[in-house]
PDB file of N, CA and C in Angstrom:
ATOM      1  N   UNK K 636     -42.883 -12.195  37.244  1.00  0.00           N
ATOM      2  CA  UNK K 636     -42.340 -13.539  36.317  1.00  0.00           C
ATOM      3  C   UNK K 636     -41.352 -12.760  35.368  1.00  0.00           C
ATOM      4  N   UNK K 637     -40.339 -13.608  35.412  1.00  0.00           N
ATOM      5  CA  UNK K 637     -39.235 -13.533  34.502  1.00  0.00           C
ATOM      6  C   UNK K 637     -39.221 -14.822  33.446  1.00  0.00           C
ATOM      7  N   UNK K 638     -40.268 -15.198  32.795  1.00  0.00           N
ATOM      8  CA  UNK K 638     -40.238 -16.554  32.268  1.00  0.00           C
ATOM      9  C   UNK K 638     -39.010 -17.079  31.266  1.00  0.00           C
ATOM     10  N   UNK K 639     -38.433 -15.733  30.645  1.00  0.00           N
ATOM     11  CA  UNK K 639     -37.299 -16.222  29.800  1.00  0.00           C
ATOM     12  C   UNK K 639     -35.903 -16.110  30.443  1.00  0.00           C
ATOM     13  N   UNK K 640     -35.611 -15.847  31.682  1.00  0.00           N
ATOM     14  CA  UNK K 640     -34.339 -15.932  32.225  1.00  0.00           C
ATOM     15  C   UNK K 640     -34.098 -17.553  32.404  1.00  0.00           C
ATOM     16  N   UNK K 641     -32.638 -17.739  32.063  1.00  0.00           N
ATOM     17  CA  UNK K 641     -32.092 -18.905  32.085  1.00  0.00           C
ATOM     18  C   UNK K 641     -30.965 -19.071  32.983  1.00  0.00           C
ATOM     19  N   UNK K 642     -30.772 -17.920  33.672  1.00  0.00           N
ATOM     20  CA  UNK K 642     -29.827 -17.960  34.875  1.00  0.00           C
ATOM     21  C   UNK K 642     -30.158 -16.840  35.712  1.00  0.00           C
ATOM     22  N   UNK K 643     -29.520 -16.998  36.942  1.00  0.00           N
ATOM     23  CA  UNK K 643     -29.656 -15.729  37.785  1.00  0.00           C
ATOM     24  C   UNK K 643     -28.924 -14.319  37.126  1.00  0.00           C
ATOM     25  N   UNK K 644     -27.957 -14.658  36.271  1.00  0.00           N
ATOM     26  CA  UNK K 644     -27.564 -13.711  35.533  1.00  0.00           C
ATOM     27  C   UNK K 644     -28.338 -13.033  34.695  1.00  0.00           C
ATOM     28  N   UNK K 645     -29.385 -13.702  33.949  1.00  0.00           N
ATOM     29  CA  UNK K 645     -30.163 -12.897  33.238  1.00  0.00           C
ATOM     30  C   UNK K 645     -31.208 -12.350  34.091  1.00  0.00           C
ATOM     31  N   UNK K 646     -31.596 -13.135  34.972  1.00  0.00           N
ATOM     32  CA  UNK K 646     -32.692 -12.293  35.880  1.00  0.00           C
ATOM     33  C   UNK K 646     -32.014 -11.116  36.606  1.00  0.00           C
ATOM     34  N   UNK K 647     -30.881 -11.006  37.042  1.00  0.00           N
ATOM     35  CA  UNK K 647     -30.348  -9.777  37.443  1.00  0.00           C
ATOM     36  C   UNK K 647     -30.425  -8.766  36.370  1.00  0.00           C
ATOM     37  N   UNK K 648     -30.035  -8.903  35.169  1.00  0.00           N
ATOM     38  CA  UNK K 648     -30.087  -8.128  34.111  1.00  0.00           C
ATOM     39  C   UNK K 648     -31.398  -7.360  33.946  1.00  0.00           C
ATOM     40  N   UNK K 649     -32.442  -8.213  33.999  1.00  0.00           N
ATOM     41  CA  UNK K 649     -33.806  -8.029  33.716  1.00  0.00           C
ATOM     42  C   UNK K 649     -34.374  -7.036  34.700  1.00  0.00           C
ATOM     43  N   UNK K 650     -34.033  -7.481  36.086  1.00  0.00           N
ATOM     44  CA  UNK K 650     -34.533  -6.786  37.433  1.00  0.00           C
ATOM     45  C   UNK K 650     -33.852  -5.398  37.351  1.00  0.00           C
ATOM     46  N   UNK K 651     -32.455  -5.604  36.999  1.00  0.00           N
ATOM     47  CA  UNK K 651     -31.759  -4.244  37.209  1.00  0.00           C
ATOM     48  C   UNK K 651     -32.472  -3.168  36.104  1.00  0.00           C
ATOM     49  N   UNK K 652     -32.524  -3.689  34.948  1.00  0.00           N
ATOM     50  CA  UNK K 652     -33.224  -2.687  33.859  1.00  0.00           C
ATOM     51  C   UNK K 652     -34.722  -2.276  34.507  1.00  0.00           C
ATOM     52  N   UNK K 653     -35.419  -2.876  34.903  1.00  0.00           N
ATOM     53  CA  UNK K 653     -36.866  -2.841  35.339  1.00  0.00           C
ATOM     54  C   UNK K 653     -36.891  -1.741  36.657  1.00  0.00           C
ATOM     55  N   UNK K 654     -35.700  -2.043  37.543  1.00  0.00           N
ATOM     56  CA  UNK K 654     -35.528  -1.192  38.790  1.00  0.00           C
ATOM     57  C   UNK K 654     -35.126   0.227  38.349  1.00  0.00           C
ATOM     58  N   UNK K 655     -34.258   0.307  37.112  1.00  0.00           N
ATOM     59  CA  UNK K 655     -33.680   1.413  36.756  1.00  0.00           C
ATOM     60  C   UNK K 655     -35.019   2.114  36.153  1.00  0.00           C
ATOM     61  N   UNK K 656     -35.530   1.760  35.375  1.00  0.00           N
ATOM     62  CA  UNK K 656     -36.609   2.203  34.696  1.00  0.00           C
ATOM     63  C   UNK K 656     -37.712   2.999  35.648  1.00  0.00           C
ATOM     64  N   UNK K 657     -37.965   2.163  36.581  1.00  0.00           N
ATOM     65  CA  UNK K 657     -39.091   2.837  37.448  1.00  0.00           C
ATOM     66  C   UNK K 657     -38.330   3.860  38.538  1.00  0.00           C
ATOM     67  N   UNK K 658     -37.214   3.887  38.837  1.00  0.00           N
ATOM     68  CA  UNK K 658     -36.367   4.869  39.530  1.00  0.00           C
ATOM     69  C   UNK K 658     -36.393   6.118  38.519  1.00  0.00           C
ATOM     70  N   UNK K 659     -35.855   5.996  37.427  1.00  0.00           N
ATOM     71  CA  UNK K 659     -35.885   7.252  36.490  1.00  0.00           C
ATOM     72  C   UNK K 659     -37.265   7.617  35.823  1.00  0.00           C
ATOM     73  N   UNK K 660     -38.248   7.185  35.592  1.00  0.00           N
ATOM     74  CA  UNK K 660     -39.535   7.598  35.480  1.00  0.00           C
ATOM     75  C   UNK K 660     -40.406   7.977  36.386  1.00  0.00           C
ATOM     76  N   UNK K 661     -40.231   7.449  37.772  1.00  0.00           N
ATOM     77  CA  UNK K 661     -41.299   7.766  38.716  1.00  0.00           C
ATOM     78  C   UNK K 661     -40.423   8.250  40.111  1.00  0.00           C
ATOM     79  N   UNK K 662     -39.196   8.466  39.961  1.00  0.00           N
ATOM     80  CA  UNK K 662     -38.429   9.116  41.055  1.00  0.00           C
ATOM     81  C   UNK K 662     -38.914   8.299  42.147  1.00  0.00           C
ATOM     82  N   UNK K 663     -38.748   7.128  41.926  1.00  0.00           N
ATOM     83  CA  UNK K 663     -39.427   6.034  43.374  1.00  0.00           C
ATOM     84  C   UNK K 663     -37.990   5.173  43.753  1.00  0.00           C
ATOM     85  N   UNK K 664     -38.104   4.625  45.003  1.00  0.00           N
ATOM     86  CA  UNK K 664     -37.063   3.958  45.622  1.00  0.00           C
ATOM     87  C   UNK K 664     -37.495   2.316  45.198  1.00  0.00           C
ATOM     88  N   UNK K 665     -36.226   1.428  44.444  1.00  0.00           N
ATOM     89  CA  UNK K 665     -37.053   0.336  44.306  1.00  0.00           C
ATOM     90  C   UNK K 665     -35.994  -0.729  45.094  1.00  0.00           C
ATOM     91  N   UNK K 666     -36.501  -1.750  45.398  1.00  0.00           N
ATOM     92  CA  UNK K 666     -35.585  -2.918  45.904  1.00  0.00           C
ATOM     93  C   UNK K 666     -36.183  -4.185  45.760  1.00  0.00           C
ATOM     94  N   UNK K 667     -35.432  -5.214  45.313  1.00  0.00           N
ATOM     95  CA  UNK K 667     -35.771  -6.466  45.238  1.00  0.00           C
ATOM     96  C   UNK K 667     -35.927  -7.163  46.628  1.00  0.00           C
ATOM     97  N   UNK K 668     -37.106  -7.588  46.902  1.00  0.00           N
ATOM     98  CA  UNK K 668     -37.248  -7.999  48.280  1.00  0.00           C
ATOM     99  C   UNK K 668     -37.542  -9.551  48.443  1.00  0.00           C
ATOM    100  N   UNK K 669     -37.773 -10.349  47.249  1.00  0.00           N
ATOM    101  CA  UNK K 669     -37.950 -12.016  47.446  1.00  0.00           C
ATOM    102  C   UNK K 669     -37.784 -12.428  46.335  1.00  0.00           C
ATOM    103  N   UNK K 670     -37.359 -13.595  46.319  1.00  0.00           N
ATOM    104  CA  UNK K 670     -36.848 -14.833  45.485  1.00  0.00           C
ATOM    105  C   UNK K 670     -35.688 -14.418  44.719  1.00  0.00           C
ATOM    106  N   UNK K 671     -34.893 -13.721  45.489  1.00  0.00           N
ATOM    107  CA  UNK K 671     -33.361 -13.419  45.074  1.00  0.00           C
ATOM    108  C   UNK K 671     -32.729 -14.693  44.491  1.00  0.00           C
ATOM    109  N   UNK K 672     -32.850 -15.543  44.758  1.00  0.00           N
ATOM    110  CA  UNK K 672     -32.172 -17.077  44.476  1.00  0.00           C
ATOM    111  C   UNK K 672     -33.116 -17.843  43.305  1.00  0.00           C
ATOM    112  N   UNK K 673     -34.086 -17.567  43.029  1.00  0.00           N
ATOM    113  CA  UNK K 673     -34.962 -18.056  41.918  1.00  0.00           C
ATOM    114  C   UNK K 673     -34.839 -17.238  40.489  1.00  0.00           C
ATOM    115  N   UNK K 674     -34.564 -18.322  39.587  1.00  0.00           N
ATOM    116  CA  UNK K 674     -34.284 -17.668  38.322  1.00  0.00           C
ATOM    117  C   UNK K 674     -35.355 -16.978  37.438  1.00  0.00           C
ATOM    118  N   UNK K 675     -36.621 -17.511  37.841  1.00  0.00           N
ATOM    119  CA  UNK K 675     -37.663 -16.774  37.031  1.00  0.00           C
ATOM    120  C   UNK K 675     -38.909 -16.052  37.934  1.00  0.00           C
ATOM    121  N   UNK K 676     -38.595 -15.747  39.035  1.00  0.00           N
ATOM    122  CA  UNK K 676     -39.317 -14.804  39.975  1.00  0.00           C
ATOM    123  C   UNK K 676     -38.510 -14.055  40.691  1.00  0.00           C
ATOM    124  N   UNK K 677     -39.574 -12.929  41.167  1.00  0.00           N
ATOM    125  CA  UNK K 677     -38.879 -11.766  41.855  1.00  0.00           C
ATOM    126  C   UNK K 677     -40.234 -11.171  42.449  1.00  0.00           C
ATOM    127  N   UNK K 678     -39.676 -10.516  43.637  1.00  0.00           N
ATOM    128  CA  UNK K 678     -40.528  -9.422  44.329  1.00  0.00           C
ATOM    129  C   UNK K 678     -40.047  -8.221  44.529  1.00  0.00           C
ATOM    130  N   UNK K 679     -40.693  -7.227  43.965  1.00  0.00           N
ATOM    131  CA  UNK K 679     -40.082  -5.715  44.172  1.00  0.00           C
ATOM    132  C   UNK K 679     -40.982  -5.033  45.190  1.00  0.00           C
ATOM    133  N   UNK K 680     -40.137  -4.271  46.059  1.00  0.00           N
ATOM    134  CA  UNK K 680     -40.739  -3.346  46.716  1.00  0.00           C
ATOM    135  C   UNK K 680     -40.538  -1.973  46.144  1.00  0.00           C
ATOM    136  N   UNK K 681     -41.442  -0.858  46.359  1.00  0.00           N
ATOM    137  CA  UNK K 681     -41.517   0.384  45.652  1.00  0.00           C
ATOM    138  C   UNK K 681     -41.876   1.373  46.652  1.00  0.00           C
ATOM    139  N   UNK K 682     -41.004   2.458  46.832  1.00  0.00           N
ATOM    140  CA  UNK K 682     -41.289   3.359  48.015  1.00  0.00           C
ATOM    141  C   UNK K 682     -41.435   4.827  47.333  1.00  0.00           C
ATOM    142  N   UNK K 683     -42.455   5.418  47.765  1.00  0.00           N
ATOM    143  CA  UNK K 683     -42.636   7.086  47.170  1.00  0.00           C
ATOM    144  C   UNK K 683     -42.838   7.773  48.529  1.00  0.00           C
ATOM    145  N   UNK K 684     -42.182   9.010  48.331  1.00  0.00           N
ATOM    146  CA  UNK K 684     -42.291   9.810  49.577  1.00  0.00           C
ATOM    147  C   UNK K 684     -42.770  11.220  48.974  1.00  0.00           C
ATOM    148  N   UNK K 685     -43.833  11.853  49.754  1.00  0.00           N
ATOM    149  CA  UNK K 685     -44.126  13.182  49.218  1.00  0.00           C
ATOM    150  C   UNK K 685     -45.357  13.957  50.203  1.00  0.00           C
ATOM    151  N   UNK K 686     -45.679  15.006  49.839  1.00  0.00           N
ATOM    152  CA  UNK K 686     -46.398  15.657  50.791  1.00  0.00           C
ATOM    153  C   UNK K 686     -48.102  15.697  50.035  1.00  0.00           C
ATOM    154  N   UNK K 687     -48.097  15.344  48.765  1.00  0.00           N
ATOM    155  CA  UNK K 687     -49.425  15.467  48.046  1.00  0.00           C
ATOM    156  C   UNK K 687     -49.874  13.910  47.974  1.00  0.00           C
ATOM    157  N   UNK K 688     -50.907  13.423  48.855  1.00  0.00           N
ATOM    158  CA  UNK K 688     -51.284  12.277  48.765  1.00  0.00           C
ATOM    159  C   UNK K 688     -51.934  11.807  47.574  1.00  0.00           C
ATOM    160  N   UNK K 689     -52.569  12.675  46.825  1.00  0.00           N
ATOM    161  CA  UNK K 689     -53.224  12.466  45.896  1.00  0.00           C
ATOM    162  C   UNK K 689     -52.382  12.112  44.520  1.00  0.00           C
ATOM    163  N   UNK K 690     -51.059  12.747  44.585  1.00  0.00           N
ATOM    164  CA  UNK K 690     -50.249  12.782  43.442  1.00  0.00           C
ATOM    165  C   UNK K 690     -49.198  11.345  43.754  1.00  0.00           C
ATOM    166  N   UNK K 691     -49.265  11.121  44.866  1.00  0.00           N
ATOM    167  CA  UNK K 691     -48.508   9.914  45.401  1.00  0.00           C
ATOM    168  C   UNK K 691     -49.244   8.569  45.105  1.00  0.00           C
ATOM    169  N   UNK K 692     -50.640   8.705  45.219  1.00  0.00           N
ATOM    170  CA  UNK K 692     -51.572   7.585  44.973  1.00  0.00           C
ATOM    171  C   UNK K 692     -51.494   7.386  43.536  1.00  0.00           C
ATOM    172  N   UNK K 693     -51.776   8.486  42.650  1.00  0.00           N
ATOM    173  CA  UNK K 693     -51.842   8.624  41.221  1.00  0.00           C
ATOM    174  C   UNK K 693     -50.255   7.947  40.754  1.00  0.00           C
ATOM    175  N   UNK K 694     -49.464   8.269  41.036  1.00  0.00           N
ATOM    176  CA  UNK K 694     -47.839   7.776  40.656  1.00  0.00           C
ATOM    177  C   UNK K 694     -48.022   6.195  40.875  1.00  0.00           C
ATOM    178  N   UNK K 695     -48.386   5.795  42.238  1.00  0.00           N
ATOM    179  CA  UNK K 695     -48.431   4.423  42.811  1.00  0.00           C
ATOM    180  C   UNK K 695     -49.122   3.591  41.620  1.00  0.00           C
ATOM    181  N   UNK K 696     -50.352   4.127  41.402  1.00  0.00           N
ATOM    182  CA  UNK K 696     -51.360   3.356  40.478  1.00  0.00           C
ATOM    183  C   UNK K 696     -50.718   3.143  38.903  1.00  0.00           C
ATOM    184  N   UNK K 697     -49.762   4.290  38.521  1.00  0.00           N
ATOM    185  CA  UNK K 697     -49.111   4.077  37.309  1.00  0.00           C
ATOM    186  C   UNK K 697     -47.751   3.254  37.266  1.00  0.00           C
ATOM    187  N   UNK K 698     -47.378   2.771  38.499  1.00  0.00           N
ATOM    188  CA  UNK K 698     -46.310   1.801  38.508  1.00  0.00           C
ATOM    189  C   UNK K 698     -46.933   0.773  38.629  1.00  0.00           C
TER     190      UNK K 698
END
């Protein structure tokens, strides 16, 4: 939820910042996969790849 967004432009700015933060902090792939045309909602998909299952699960839990 993005309750303070008053336009799609506001929403895109917030979502871009969140995606950039997740990418840089967790080295994860992030995509907006739902509600692209709604001002105050979004759905993000996050992808993690690695060989250590426990590390991946720990990282996913932190996100």
